[in-house]
Amino acid sequence: MEIYTVQYLPERSYELLGMVYGNVVTSKNVVQDIGAVLKKIVGGELGSYTKLLNEARDEATQKMEWEAKQLGADAVIDVRYSTSQIMAGAAEIIVYGTAIKFKQ
């Protein structure tokens, strides 16, 4: 599956199939919280949180790709990522875009 952040592909002919998305709600655990608190004291990247969000983004992207494949898509264009806090300690990662089918 091809994934593009551009709104259109001027060099290719395609039909629009519709919007597709994938989302994941993820939360931190006690061990990550303790590590984050200690890291906040000395400063620097919170590696366990970075890893957690990267994994959540990858999972959300896979869900979007699966949905696009169900429509018979070859690619997804105008892909965007967003995140929001659902509750204290939990965040949603959502990815969405437009599924397309290339014309021969």
PDB file of C-alpha atoms in Angstrom:
ATOM      1  CA  MET A   1       0.000   0.000   0.000  1.00  0.00           C
ATOM      2  CA  GLU A   2       1.364   3.390  -0.989  1.00  0.00           C
ATOM      3  CA  ILE A   3       0.872   6.209   1.528  1.00  0.00           C
ATOM      4  CA  TYR A   4       1.157   9.885   0.541  1.00  0.00           C
ATOM      5  CA  THR A   5       0.780  13.093   2.519  1.00  0.00           C
ATOM      6  CA  VAL A   6       0.151  15.123  -0.643  1.00  0.00           C
ATOM      7  CA  GLN A   7      -3.438  16.040  -1.515  1.00  0.00           C
ATOM      8  CA  TYR A   8      -3.250  14.762  -5.083  1.00  0.00           C
ATOM      9  CA  LEU A   9      -0.894  12.950  -7.446  1.00  0.00           C
ATOM     10  CA  PRO A  10      -0.694  15.017 -10.646  1.00  0.00           C
ATOM     11  CA  GLU A  11       1.344  12.402 -12.534  1.00  0.00           C
ATOM     12  CA  ARG A  12      -1.129   9.545 -11.978  1.00  0.00           C
ATOM     13  CA  SER A  13      -4.724   8.942 -12.928  1.00  0.00           C
ATOM     14  CA  TYR A  14      -6.958   7.507 -10.192  1.00  0.00           C
ATOM     15  CA  GLU A  15     -10.451   7.366  -8.767  1.00  0.00           C
ATOM     16  CA  LEU A  16     -11.367   8.361  -5.231  1.00  0.00           C
ATOM     17  CA  LEU A  17     -12.780   5.564  -3.093  1.00  0.00           C
ATOM     18  CA  GLY A  18     -13.461   7.462   0.123  1.00  0.00           C
ATOM     19  CA  MET A  19     -12.042   8.362   3.485  1.00  0.00           C
ATOM     20  CA  VAL A  20     -10.261   5.723   5.538  1.00  0.00           C
ATOM     21  CA  TYR A  21      -8.861   5.913   9.034  1.00  0.00           C
ATOM     22  CA  GLY A  22      -7.243   3.967  11.816  1.00  0.00           C
ATOM     23  CA  ASN A  23      -7.009   4.816  15.478  1.00  0.00           C
ATOM     24  CA  VAL A  24      -5.459   3.506  18.669  1.00  0.00           C
ATOM     25  CA  VAL A  25      -6.007   4.564  22.258  1.00  0.00           C
ATOM     26  CA  THR A  26      -2.886   3.934  24.295  1.00  0.00           C
ATOM     27  CA  SER A  27      -1.924   4.450  27.896  1.00  0.00           C
ATOM     28  CA  LYS A  28       1.250   4.550  29.885  1.00  0.00           C
ATOM     29  CA  ASN A  29       2.008   2.118  32.684  1.00  0.00           C
ATOM     30  CA  VAL A  30       3.393   2.571  36.194  1.00  0.00           C
ATOM     31  CA  VAL A  31       6.958   1.609  35.227  1.00  0.00           C
ATOM     32  CA  GLN A  32       6.940   4.167  32.396  1.00  0.00           C
ATOM     33  CA  ASP A  33       5.521   6.785  34.757  1.00  0.00           C
ATOM     34  CA  ILE A  34       8.281   6.237  37.318  1.00  0.00           C
ATOM     35  CA  GLY A  35      10.939   6.440  34.597  1.00  0.00           C
ATOM     36  CA  ALA A  36       9.346   9.597  33.195  1.00  0.00           C
ATOM     37  CA  VAL A  37       9.263  11.296  36.582  1.00  0.00           C
ATOM     38  CA  LEU A  38      12.945  10.547  37.112  1.00  0.00           C
ATOM     39  CA  LYS A  39      13.786  11.706  33.591  1.00  0.00           C
ATOM     40  CA  LYS A  40      11.916  14.987  34.153  1.00  0.00           C
ATOM     41  CA  ILE A  41      14.313  15.748  36.985  1.00  0.00           C
ATOM     42  CA  VAL A  42      17.428  15.545  34.772  1.00  0.00           C
ATOM     43  CA  GLY A  43      15.781  16.419  31.452  1.00  0.00           C
ATOM     44  CA  GLY A  44      15.896  14.734  28.078  1.00  0.00           C
ATOM     45  CA  GLU A  45      13.734  12.578  25.864  1.00  0.00           C
ATOM     46  CA  LEU A  46      11.210  10.290  27.504  1.00  0.00           C
ATOM     47  CA  GLY A  47      12.239   7.261  25.460  1.00  0.00           C
ATOM     48  CA  SER A  48       9.589   4.879  26.758  1.00  0.00           C
ATOM     49  CA  TYR A  49       6.842   7.351  25.805  1.00  0.00           C
ATOM     50  CA  THR A  50       8.398   7.963  22.401  1.00  0.00           C
ATOM     51  CA  LYS A  51       8.457   4.209  21.773  1.00  0.00           C
ATOM     52  CA  LEU A  52       4.861   3.864  22.973  1.00  0.00           C
ATOM     53  CA  LEU A  53       3.601   6.600  20.628  1.00  0.00           C
ATOM     54  CA  ASN A  54       5.627   5.282  17.674  1.00  0.00           C
ATOM     55  CA  GLU A  55       4.121   1.830  18.157  1.00  0.00           C
ATOM     56  CA  ALA A  56       0.626   3.326  18.455  1.00  0.00           C
ATOM     57  CA  ARG A  57       1.143   5.381  15.272  1.00  0.00           C
ATOM     58  CA  ASP A  58       2.321   2.281  13.393  1.00  0.00           C
ATOM     59  CA  GLU A  59      -0.685   0.285  14.589  1.00  0.00           C
ATOM     60  CA  ALA A  60      -3.100   3.062  13.601  1.00  0.00           C
ATOM     61  CA  THR A  61      -1.472   3.239  10.152  1.00  0.00           C
ATOM     62  CA  GLN A  62      -1.855  -0.528   9.700  1.00  0.00           C
ATOM     63  CA  LYS A  63      -5.546  -0.243  10.581  1.00  0.00           C
ATOM     64  CA  MET A  64      -5.989   2.532   8.017  1.00  0.00           C
ATOM     65  CA  GLU A  65      -4.215   0.446   5.368  1.00  0.00           C
ATOM     66  CA  TRP A  66      -6.445  -2.541   6.156  1.00  0.00           C
ATOM     67  CA  GLU A  67      -9.549  -0.384   5.728  1.00  0.00           C
ATOM     68  CA  ALA A  68      -8.210   0.944   2.405  1.00  0.00           C
ATOM     69  CA  LYS A  69      -7.544  -2.605   1.166  1.00  0.00           C
ATOM     70  CA  GLN A  70     -11.152  -3.522   1.997  1.00  0.00           C
ATOM     71  CA  LEU A  71     -12.203  -0.831  -0.497  1.00  0.00           C
ATOM     72  CA  GLY A  72      -9.801  -2.196  -3.136  1.00  0.00           C
ATOM     73  CA  ALA A  73      -7.433   0.778  -2.840  1.00  0.00           C
ATOM     74  CA  ASP A  74      -3.914   0.933  -4.234  1.00  0.00           C
ATOM     75  CA  ALA A  75      -2.900   3.927  -2.126  1.00  0.00           C
ATOM     76  CA  VAL A  76      -4.008   6.511   0.404  1.00  0.00           C
ATOM     77  CA  ILE A  77      -3.439  10.215  -0.249  1.00  0.00           C
ATOM     78  CA  ASP A  78      -3.694  13.320   1.943  1.00  0.00           C
ATOM     79  CA  VAL A  79      -2.723  11.288   5.015  1.00  0.00           C
ATOM     80  CA  ARG A  80      -2.795  13.144   8.325  1.00  0.00           C
ATOM     81  CA  TYR A  81      -2.006  12.142  11.898  1.00  0.00           C
ATOM     82  CA  SER A  82      -3.581  13.595  14.997  1.00  0.00           C
ATOM     83  CA  THR A  83      -3.440  12.892  18.692  1.00  0.00           C
ATOM     84  CA  SER A  84      -5.593  13.865  21.623  1.00  0.00           C
ATOM     85  CA  GLN A  85      -5.718  13.152  25.320  1.00  0.00           C
ATOM     86  CA  ILE A  86      -8.683  10.925  26.113  1.00  0.00           C
ATOM     87  CA  MET A  87      -8.175  10.994  29.881  1.00  0.00           C
ATOM     88  CA  ALA A  88      -5.255  11.422  32.253  1.00  0.00           C
ATOM     89  CA  GLY A  89      -2.592   8.992  31.115  1.00  0.00           C
ATOM     90  CA  ALA A  90      -4.315   7.885  27.882  1.00  0.00           C
ATOM     91  CA  ALA A  91      -4.031   9.283  24.378  1.00  0.00           C
ATOM     92  CA  GLU A  92      -5.598   8.540  21.013  1.00  0.00           C
ATOM     93  CA  ILE A  93      -3.573   8.432  17.822  1.00  0.00           C
ATOM     94  CA  ILE A  94      -5.670   8.731  14.663  1.00  0.00           C
ATOM     95  CA  VAL A  95      -4.542   8.625  11.057  1.00  0.00           C
ATOM     96  CA  TYR A  96      -6.838   9.354   8.125  1.00  0.00           C
ATOM     97  CA  GLY A  97      -6.710   9.940   4.414  1.00  0.00           C
ATOM     98  CA  THR A  98      -8.423   9.310   1.088  1.00  0.00           C
ATOM     99  CA  ALA A  99      -8.272   5.842  -0.432  1.00  0.00           C
ATOM    100  CA  ILE A 100      -7.637   5.775  -4.195  1.00  0.00           C
ATOM    101  CA  LYS A 101      -7.557   3.206  -7.001  1.00  0.00           C
ATOM    102  CA  PHE A 102      -5.085   3.805  -9.838  1.00  0.00           C
ATOM    103  CA  LYS A 103      -6.512   3.720 -13.367  1.00  0.00           C
ATOM    104  CA  GLN A 104      -4.716   1.561 -15.911  1.00  0.00           C
TER     105      GLN A 104
END
